[in-house]
JSON list of C-alpha atoms in Angstrom, two decimals:
[
{"chain": "A", "resi": 1, "resn": "MET", "atom": "CA", "xyz": [11.27, -1.08, 3.40]},
{"chain": "A", "resi": 2, "resn": "THR", "atom": "CA", "xyz": [7.87, -0.39, 1.82]},
{"chain": "A", "resi": 3, "resn": "LEU", "atom": "CA", "xyz": [7.27, -1.85, -1.61]},
{"chain": "A", "resi": 4, "resn": "LEU", "atom": "CA", "xyz": [5.09, 0.17, -4.04]},
{"chain": "A", "resi": 5, "resn": "LYS", "atom": "CA", "xyz": [3.01, -1.77, -6.53]},
{"chain": "A", "resi": 6, "resn": "LEU", "atom": "CA", "xyz": [0.00, -1.25, -8.71]},
{"chain": "A", "resi": 7, "resn": "VAL", "atom": "CA", "xyz": [-2.93, -3.31, -7.47]},
{"chain": "A", "resi": 8, "resn": "GLU", "atom": "CA", "xyz": [-5.03, -5.57, -9.66]},
{"chain": "A", "resi": 9, "resn": "HIS", "atom": "CA", "xyz": [-8.71, -4.86, -9.20]},
{"chain": "A", "resi": 10, "resn": "THR", "atom": "CA", "xyz": [-12.18, -5.23, -10.62]},
{"chain": "A", "resi": 11, "resn": "ILE", "atom": "CA", "xyz": [-14.85, -2.53, -10.62]},
{"chain": "A", "resi": 12, "resn": "GLY", "atom": "CA", "xyz": [-18.49, -3.57, -10.45]},
{"chain": "A", "resi": 13, "resn": "GLY", "atom": "CA", "xyz": [-21.38, -1.81, -12.13]},
{"chain": "A", "resi": 14, "resn": "ASP", "atom": "CA", "xyz": [-22.12, -0.10, -8.82]},
{"chain": "A", "resi": 15, "resn": "ASP", "atom": "CA", "xyz": [-18.51, 1.27, -8.69]},
{"chain": "A", "resi": 16, "resn": "ARG", "atom": "CA", "xyz": [-17.45, -1.19, -5.97]},
{"chain": "A", "resi": 17, "resn": "VAL", "atom": "CA", "xyz": [-13.80, -2.24, -6.24]},
{"chain": "A", "resi": 18, "resn": "THR", "atom": "CA", "xyz": [-12.44, -5.70, -5.42]},
{"chain": "A", "resi": 19, "resn": "PHE", "atom": "CA", "xyz": [-8.71, -6.32, -4.74]},
{"chain": "A", "resi": 20, "resn": "PRO", "atom": "CA", "xyz": [-8.29, -10.11, -5.07]},
{"chain": "A", "resi": 21, "resn": "GLU", "atom": "CA", "xyz": [-4.49, -10.14, -4.52]},
{"chain": "A", "resi": 22, "resn": "VAL", "atom": "CA", "xyz": [-4.18, -7.80, -1.50]},
{"chain": "A", "resi": 23, "resn": "GLY", "atom": "CA", "xyz": [-3.15, -9.40, 1.77]},
{"chain": "A", "resi": 24, "resn": "TRP", "atom": "CA", "xyz": [-1.56, -12.57, 0.39]},
{"chain": "A", "resi": 25, "resn": "SER", "atom": "CA", "xyz": [2.07, -11.44, 0.91]},
{"chain": "A", "resi": 26, "resn": "GLU", "atom": "CA", "xyz": [3.85, -10.82, 4.21]},
{"chain": "A", "resi": 27, "resn": "GLY", "atom": "CA", "xyz": [5.29, -7.38, 4.97]},
{"chain": "A", "resi": 28, "resn": "VAL", "atom": "CA", "xyz": [4.40, -3.75, 4.33]},
{"chain": "A", "resi": 29, "resn": "ILE", "atom": "CA", "xyz": [3.20, -2.93, 0.82]},
{"chain": "A", "resi": 30, "resn": "GLN", "atom": "CA", "xyz": [2.14, 0.49, -0.48]},
{"chain": "A", "resi": 31, "resn": "TYR", "atom": "CA", "xyz": [-0.40, -0.13, -3.24]},
{"chain": "A", "resi": 32, "resn": "LYS", "atom": "CA", "xyz": [-1.68, 2.33, -5.83]},
{"chain": "A", "resi": 33, "resn": "LEU", "atom": "CA", "xyz": [-5.04, 1.90, -7.53]},
{"chain": "A", "resi": 34, "resn": "LEU", "atom": "CA", "xyz": [-5.20, 3.54, -10.94]},
{"chain": "A", "resi": 35, "resn": "SER", "atom": "CA", "xyz": [-8.72, 4.04, -12.20]},
{"chain": "A", "resi": 36, "resn": "THR", "atom": "CA", "xyz": [-10.54, 6.28, -14.66]},
{"chain": "A", "resi": 37, "resn": "ILE", "atom": "CA", "xyz": [-13.05, 6.95, -11.88]},
{"chain": "A", "resi": 38, "resn": "GLN", "atom": "CA", "xyz": [-10.65, 7.77, -9.02]},
{"chain": "A", "resi": 39, "resn": "SER", "atom": "CA", "xyz": [-7.03, 6.83, -8.19]},
{"chain": "A", "resi": 40, "resn": "PHE", "atom": "CA", "xyz": [-5.68, 6.48, -4.66]},
{"chain": "A", "resi": 41, "resn": "PRO", "atom": "CA", "xyz": [-2.86, 4.92, -2.60]},
{"chain": "A", "resi": 42, "resn": "PHE", "atom": "CA", "xyz": [-3.29, 2.55, 0.32]},
{"chain": "A", "resi": 43, "resn": "LEU", "atom": "CA", "xyz": [-0.93, 0.72, 2.67]},
{"chain": "A", "resi": 44, "resn": "VAL", "atom": "CA", "xyz": [-1.26, -2.88, 3.87]},
{"chain": "A", "resi": 45, "resn": "LYS", "atom": "CA", "xyz": [0.83, -4.33, 6.71]},
{"chain": "A", "resi": 46, "resn": "THR", "atom": "CA", "xyz": [0.65, -8.12, 7.11]},
{"chain": "A", "resi": 47, "resn": "ARG", "atom": "CA", "xyz": [2.32, -10.85, 9.16]},
{"chain": "A", "resi": 48, "resn": "LYS", "atom": "CA", "xyz": [2.39, -14.62, 9.16]},
{"chain": "A", "resi": 49, "resn": "ASN", "atom": "CA", "xyz": [-0.31, -16.21, 11.31]},
{"chain": "A", "resi": 50, "resn": "LYS", "atom": "CA", "xyz": [1.52, -18.91, 13.24]},
{"chain": "A", "resi": 51, "resn": "GLY", "atom": "CA", "xyz": [-1.74, -20.56, 14.30]},
{"chain": "A", "resi": 52, "resn": "CYS", "atom": "CA", "xyz": [-2.92, -21.47, 10.81]},
{"chain": "A", "resi": 53, "resn": "GLY", "atom": "CA", "xyz": [0.09, -20.74, 8.61]},
{"chain": "A", "resi": 54, "resn": "GLY", "atom": "CA", "xyz": [-1.76, -18.04, 6.65]},
{"chain": "A", "resi": 55, "resn": "ILE", "atom": "CA", "xyz": [-1.37, -14.26, 6.51]},
{"chain": "A", "resi": 56, "resn": "THR", "atom": "CA", "xyz": [-3.05, -11.76, 8.85]},
{"chain": "A", "resi": 57, "resn": "ILE", "atom": "CA", "xyz": [-3.64, -8.13, 7.85]},
{"chain": "A", "resi": 58, "resn": "GLU", "atom": "CA", "xyz": [-2.50, -6.05, 10.83]},
{"chain": "A", "resi": 59, "resn": "GLN", "atom": "CA", "xyz": [-3.05, -2.59, 9.41]},
{"chain": "A", "resi": 60, "resn": "LEU", "atom": "CA", "xyz": [-4.79, -1.05, 6.43]},
{"chain": "A", "resi": 61, "resn": "THR", "atom": "CA", "xyz": [-4.47, 2.66, 5.71]},
{"chain": "A", "resi": 62, "resn": "VAL", "atom": "CA", "xyz": [-6.60, 4.15, 2.93]},
{"chain": "A", "resi": 63, "resn": "ASP", "atom": "CA", "xyz": [-6.40, 7.83, 1.99]},
{"chain": "A", "resi": 64, "resn": "ASP", "atom": "CA", "xyz": [-8.53, 10.10, -0.19]},
{"chain": "A", "resi": 65, "resn": "VAL", "atom": "CA", "xyz": [-11.38, 7.63, -0.78]},
{"chain": "A", "resi": 66, "resn": "LYS", "atom": "CA", "xyz": [-14.50, 6.47, 1.03]},
{"chain": "A", "resi": 67, "resn": "TYR", "atom": "CA", "xyz": [-14.33, 2.96, 2.46]},
{"chain": "A", "resi": 68, "resn": "GLU", "atom": "CA", "xyz": [-16.04, 0.75, 5.03]},
{"chain": "A", "resi": 69, "resn": "ARG", "atom": "CA", "xyz": [-14.66, -2.10, 7.13]},
{"chain": "A", "resi": 70, "resn": "LYS", "atom": "CA", "xyz": [-16.85, -5.16, 6.78]},
{"chain": "A", "resi": 71, "resn": "GLU", "atom": "CA", "xyz": [-16.49, -8.59, 8.32]},
{"chain": "A", "resi": 72, "resn": "GLY", "atom": "CA", "xyz": [-13.70, -10.24, 6.35]},
{"chain": "A", "resi": 73, "resn": "TYR", "atom": "CA", "xyz": [-13.20, -7.48, 3.79]},
{"chain": "A", "resi": 74, "resn": "ILE", "atom": "CA", "xyz": [-12.88, -3.74, 3.13]},
{"chain": "A", "resi": 75, "resn": "LEU", "atom": "CA", "xyz": [-15.47, -2.08, 0.89]},
{"chain": "A", "resi": 76, "resn": "VAL", "atom": "CA", "xyz": [-14.11, 0.82, -1.20]},
{"chain": "A", "resi": 77, "resn": "ILE", "atom": "CA", "xyz": [-16.60, 3.05, -3.00]},
{"chain": "A", "resi": 78, "resn": "LEU", "atom": "CA", "xyz": [-15.30, 5.29, -5.80]},
{"chain": "A", "resi": 79, "resn": "ALA", "atom": "CA", "xyz": [-17.00, 8.62, -6.47]},
{"chain": "A", "resi": 80, "resn": "ARG", "atom": "CA", "xyz": [-17.50, 9.75, -10.03]},
{"chain": "A", "resi": 81, "resn": "GLU", "atom": "CA", "xyz": [-16.64, 13.39, -10.53]}
]
C-alpha cells in the first residue's frame, strides 16, 4: 500500500528545494510538495540496508518538474510561471 503524505521542504533563494525527511522510512511513499511556485507529486521506494542498518532509496519517480540526479541527492528546480 502506498502512503500519501505532504513533504516538509525548504526553498532557497535560487528556487532549489531541499527535502530533509525523504528517504528515512522504509516502504513506498507517495509524497506531494505544495508550493506557491510549483506543486508536484513524487514517489520514493526504500528498503532496509542490511549491510549498515540504514535505509536505501531503490526508486525515485518525479513527475511534472525538472530535476537532476546528483551524487547522494536529487536536485529539484522549480520554475516560476
